[in-house]
């Protein structure tokens, strides 16, 4: 139950946060209303998909888990995740920055857009949860050789060196007091690995933690 609750909390946070935002908006701005409702509907659909995915979590562990692979725009999925969480983070006093070298990485990659969007949302949610005290999260996408590389960096306390080797293990929480089951990063690592990618977590120079997601451009 605790494993499932962690995964479901991310879209539920977006749904409840935008619901509260719209209820408290006395301007009646129709654009804000439609924007919020679009996110609520989209996250509710993602929630439904995630429930189905978590019921298949055992399949992931024994190799029966499959991706719905198609040609996809990785940058669009990342920007969608950032758009979803930027306002929520702002309400918590966290600035979410995004840098893409002012370029459009139009070359598609082969991947499952729903699973990769889940990875981005999980990593952003994790950065706010564990590094939100730094009040700033930086995200970027760049082309590096045959990989598209996404980085998410927070300015919180970072990860104790002794815990770094275990941070991607299922149910591992270390010394963190943040709520959650410890399954989110293990799921991210599994999904990125199934895309023949590399998912790494470390401490950034100058403090804070940084997650790096490398996905091959060519199939």
Short mmCIF file of N, CA and C in Angstrom, two decimals, residues 39 42-43 46 72-87 89 96-105 107 109 112-125 127 137-144 147-153 188 192 199 211-215:
data_model
loop_
_atom_site.label_atom_id
_atom_site.label_comp_id
_atom_site.label_asym_id
_atom_site.label_seq_id
_atom_site.Cartn_x
_atom_site.Cartn_y
_atom_site.Cartn_z
N UNK A 39 -5.09 20.57 -17.09
CA UNK A 39 -4.09 19.85 -16.29
C UNK A 39 -4.77 18.82 -15.39
N UNK A 42 -5.81 15.90 -17.54
CA UNK A 42 -4.65 15.15 -18.00
C UNK A 42 -4.03 14.34 -16.86
N UNK A 43 -3.93 14.95 -15.67
CA UNK A 43 -3.34 14.23 -14.54
C UNK A 43 -4.25 13.11 -14.06
N UNK A 46 -3.58 10.34 -16.31
CA UNK A 46 -2.27 9.76 -15.99
C UNK A 46 -2.38 8.89 -14.74
N UNK A 72 8.74 9.74 -30.72
CA UNK A 72 8.22 10.75 -29.80
C UNK A 72 9.17 11.93 -29.69
N UNK A 73 8.62 13.06 -29.22
CA UNK A 73 9.36 14.30 -29.02
C UNK A 73 9.67 14.40 -27.52
N UNK A 74 10.91 14.08 -27.16
CA UNK A 74 11.30 14.05 -25.75
C UNK A 74 11.19 15.44 -25.11
N UNK A 75 11.61 16.46 -25.85
CA UNK A 75 11.58 17.82 -25.31
C UNK A 75 10.16 18.25 -24.98
N UNK A 76 9.20 17.88 -25.85
CA UNK A 76 7.80 18.25 -25.62
C UNK A 76 7.28 17.61 -24.33
N UNK A 77 7.66 16.36 -24.08
CA UNK A 77 7.20 15.68 -22.86
C UNK A 77 7.82 16.32 -21.63
N UNK A 78 9.09 16.71 -21.71
CA UNK A 78 9.75 17.37 -20.58
C UNK A 78 9.09 18.72 -20.30
N UNK A 79 8.85 19.51 -21.36
CA UNK A 79 8.25 20.83 -21.18
C UNK A 79 6.83 20.71 -20.63
N UNK A 80 6.12 19.65 -21.02
CA UNK A 80 4.78 19.41 -20.50
C UNK A 80 4.83 19.17 -18.99
N UNK A 81 5.81 18.38 -18.56
CA UNK A 81 5.96 18.11 -17.12
C UNK A 81 6.31 19.40 -16.36
N UNK A 82 7.21 20.20 -16.93
CA UNK A 82 7.61 21.45 -16.29
C UNK A 82 6.41 22.40 -16.19
N UNK A 83 5.64 22.49 -17.27
CA UNK A 83 4.45 23.36 -17.29
C UNK A 83 3.46 22.94 -16.20
N UNK A 84 3.34 21.63 -16.01
CA UNK A 84 2.41 21.11 -15.02
C UNK A 84 2.82 21.51 -13.60
N UNK A 85 4.11 21.47 -13.31
CA UNK A 85 4.57 21.63 -11.92
C UNK A 85 5.07 23.03 -11.58
N UNK A 86 5.33 23.86 -12.56
CA UNK A 86 5.91 25.18 -12.27
C UNK A 86 5.02 26.00 -11.32
N UNK A 87 3.72 26.05 -11.60
CA UNK A 87 2.81 26.85 -10.77
C UNK A 87 2.68 26.24 -9.37
N UNK A 89 4.94 24.50 -7.76
CA UNK A 89 6.17 24.79 -7.03
C UNK A 89 6.21 26.25 -6.61
N UNK A 96 11.13 27.10 -10.46
CA UNK A 96 11.47 26.03 -11.40
C UNK A 96 11.97 26.65 -12.70
N UNK A 97 13.26 26.52 -12.94
CA UNK A 97 13.89 27.09 -14.13
C UNK A 97 14.07 26.02 -15.20
N UNK A 98 14.01 26.46 -16.46
CA UNK A 98 14.16 25.52 -17.58
C UNK A 98 15.07 26.13 -18.63
N UNK A 99 16.05 25.35 -19.08
CA UNK A 99 17.01 25.84 -20.09
C UNK A 99 17.17 24.77 -21.17
N UNK A 100 17.03 25.17 -22.42
CA UNK A 100 17.16 24.21 -23.52
C UNK A 100 18.09 24.71 -24.62
N UNK A 101 19.02 25.60 -24.26
CA UNK A 101 19.95 26.17 -25.24
C UNK A 101 19.23 26.91 -26.36
N UNK A 102 17.98 27.33 -26.11
CA UNK A 102 17.17 28.01 -27.13
C UNK A 102 17.06 27.19 -28.42
N UNK A 103 17.15 25.88 -28.30
CA UNK A 103 17.06 25.03 -29.48
C UNK A 103 15.85 24.12 -29.38
N UNK A 104 15.37 23.70 -30.53
CA UNK A 104 14.34 22.68 -30.59
C UNK A 104 14.99 21.38 -31.04
N UNK A 105 14.94 20.39 -30.17
CA UNK A 105 15.51 19.09 -30.51
C UNK A 105 14.43 18.28 -31.21
N UNK A 107 14.60 16.04 -33.60
CA UNK A 107 14.82 14.65 -34.00
C UNK A 107 14.13 13.73 -33.01
N UNK A 109 12.91 10.45 -30.84
CA UNK A 109 13.54 9.26 -30.31
C UNK A 109 12.47 8.17 -30.25
N UNK A 112 8.47 5.41 -25.04
CA UNK A 112 7.10 5.40 -24.55
C UNK A 112 6.84 6.76 -23.90
N UNK A 113 6.10 7.65 -24.56
CA UNK A 113 5.95 9.02 -24.03
C UNK A 113 5.29 9.07 -22.66
N UNK A 114 4.34 8.19 -22.41
CA UNK A 114 3.66 8.22 -21.11
C UNK A 114 4.60 7.81 -19.98
N UNK A 115 5.42 6.77 -20.23
CA UNK A 115 6.37 6.32 -19.19
C UNK A 115 7.45 7.37 -18.94
N UNK A 116 7.94 8.00 -20.03
CA UNK A 116 9.00 9.00 -19.85
C UNK A 116 8.46 10.25 -19.19
N UNK A 117 7.22 10.64 -19.51
CA UNK A 117 6.61 11.76 -18.80
C UNK A 117 6.49 11.43 -17.31
N UNK A 118 6.17 10.17 -17.00
CA UNK A 118 6.09 9.75 -15.61
C UNK A 118 7.45 9.90 -14.92
N UNK A 119 8.53 9.55 -15.64
CA UNK A 119 9.87 9.71 -15.09
C UNK A 119 10.14 11.18 -14.76
N UNK A 120 9.85 12.08 -15.72
CA UNK A 120 10.12 13.50 -15.51
C UNK A 120 9.31 14.03 -14.32
N UNK A 121 8.04 13.67 -14.25
CA UNK A 121 7.20 14.15 -13.15
C UNK A 121 7.69 13.62 -11.81
N UNK A 122 8.10 12.36 -11.79
CA UNK A 122 8.61 11.76 -10.56
C UNK A 122 9.88 12.46 -10.09
N UNK A 123 10.78 12.74 -11.04
CA UNK A 123 12.05 13.37 -10.69
C UNK A 123 11.82 14.80 -10.20
N UNK A 124 10.93 15.55 -10.87
CA UNK A 124 10.62 16.91 -10.42
C UNK A 124 9.98 16.90 -9.04
N UNK A 125 9.05 15.99 -8.84
CA UNK A 125 8.38 15.88 -7.55
C UNK A 125 9.39 15.52 -6.46
N UNK A 127 12.62 16.17 -6.51
CA UNK A 127 13.51 17.31 -6.27
C UNK A 127 12.86 18.31 -5.32
N UNK A 137 14.91 24.91 -8.45
CA UNK A 137 15.17 23.68 -9.20
C UNK A 137 15.49 24.07 -10.63
N UNK A 138 16.60 23.58 -11.15
CA UNK A 138 17.01 23.87 -12.54
C UNK A 138 16.83 22.62 -13.39
N UNK A 139 16.20 22.77 -14.54
CA UNK A 139 16.05 21.67 -15.49
C UNK A 139 16.63 22.07 -16.83
N UNK A 140 17.15 21.09 -17.56
CA UNK A 140 17.71 21.39 -18.87
C UNK A 140 17.63 20.16 -19.75
N UNK A 141 17.68 20.39 -21.06
CA UNK A 141 17.78 19.31 -22.03
C UNK A 141 18.84 19.71 -23.04
N UNK A 142 19.69 18.77 -23.43
CA UNK A 142 20.75 19.07 -24.39
C UNK A 142 21.06 17.82 -25.20
N UNK A 143 21.62 18.02 -26.36
CA UNK A 143 22.07 16.91 -27.20
C UNK A 143 23.56 16.71 -26.95
N UNK A 144 23.94 15.53 -26.50
CA UNK A 144 25.34 15.22 -26.20
C UNK A 144 25.69 13.92 -26.90
N UNK A 147 23.10 10.98 -27.48
CA UNK A 147 22.11 10.99 -26.42
C UNK A 147 21.43 12.35 -26.30
N UNK A 148 20.16 12.31 -25.92
CA UNK A 148 19.50 13.51 -25.41
C UNK A 148 19.57 13.40 -23.89
N UNK A 149 20.06 14.45 -23.26
CA UNK A 149 20.35 14.41 -21.83
C UNK A 149 19.48 15.42 -21.10
N UNK A 150 18.72 14.92 -20.14
CA UNK A 150 17.87 15.77 -19.29
C UNK A 150 18.49 15.79 -17.90
N UNK A 151 18.63 17.00 -17.35
CA UNK A 151 19.16 17.13 -15.98
C UNK A 151 18.17 17.91 -15.12
N UNK A 152 18.00 17.44 -13.90
CA UNK A 152 17.16 18.11 -12.91
C UNK A 152 18.00 18.28 -11.66
N UNK A 153 18.25 19.53 -11.29
CA UNK A 153 19.14 19.82 -10.16
C UNK A 153 18.40 20.65 -9.12
N UNK A 188 11.73 4.83 -11.97
CA UNK A 188 12.37 5.67 -12.99
C UNK A 188 13.58 4.96 -13.59
N UNK A 192 13.86 4.01 -17.60
CA UNK A 192 14.95 4.54 -18.43
C UNK A 192 15.82 3.40 -18.94
N UNK A 199 20.23 6.27 -16.07
CA UNK A 199 19.60 7.10 -15.04
C UNK A 199 20.56 7.18 -13.86
N UNK A 211 19.86 14.85 -10.91
CA UNK A 211 19.46 13.63 -11.61
C UNK A 211 19.76 13.82 -13.09
N UNK A 212 20.41 12.83 -13.70
CA UNK A 212 20.75 12.89 -15.12
C UNK A 212 20.10 11.72 -15.84
N UNK A 213 19.36 12.03 -16.90
CA UNK A 213 18.65 11.02 -17.69
C UNK A 213 19.20 11.09 -19.11
N UNK A 214 19.89 10.03 -19.54
CA UNK A 214 20.46 9.97 -20.89
C UNK A 214 19.67 8.96 -21.71
N UNK A 215 19.12 9.42 -22.83
CA UNK A 215 18.33 8.54 -23.70
C UNK A 215 18.89 8.58 -25.11
#
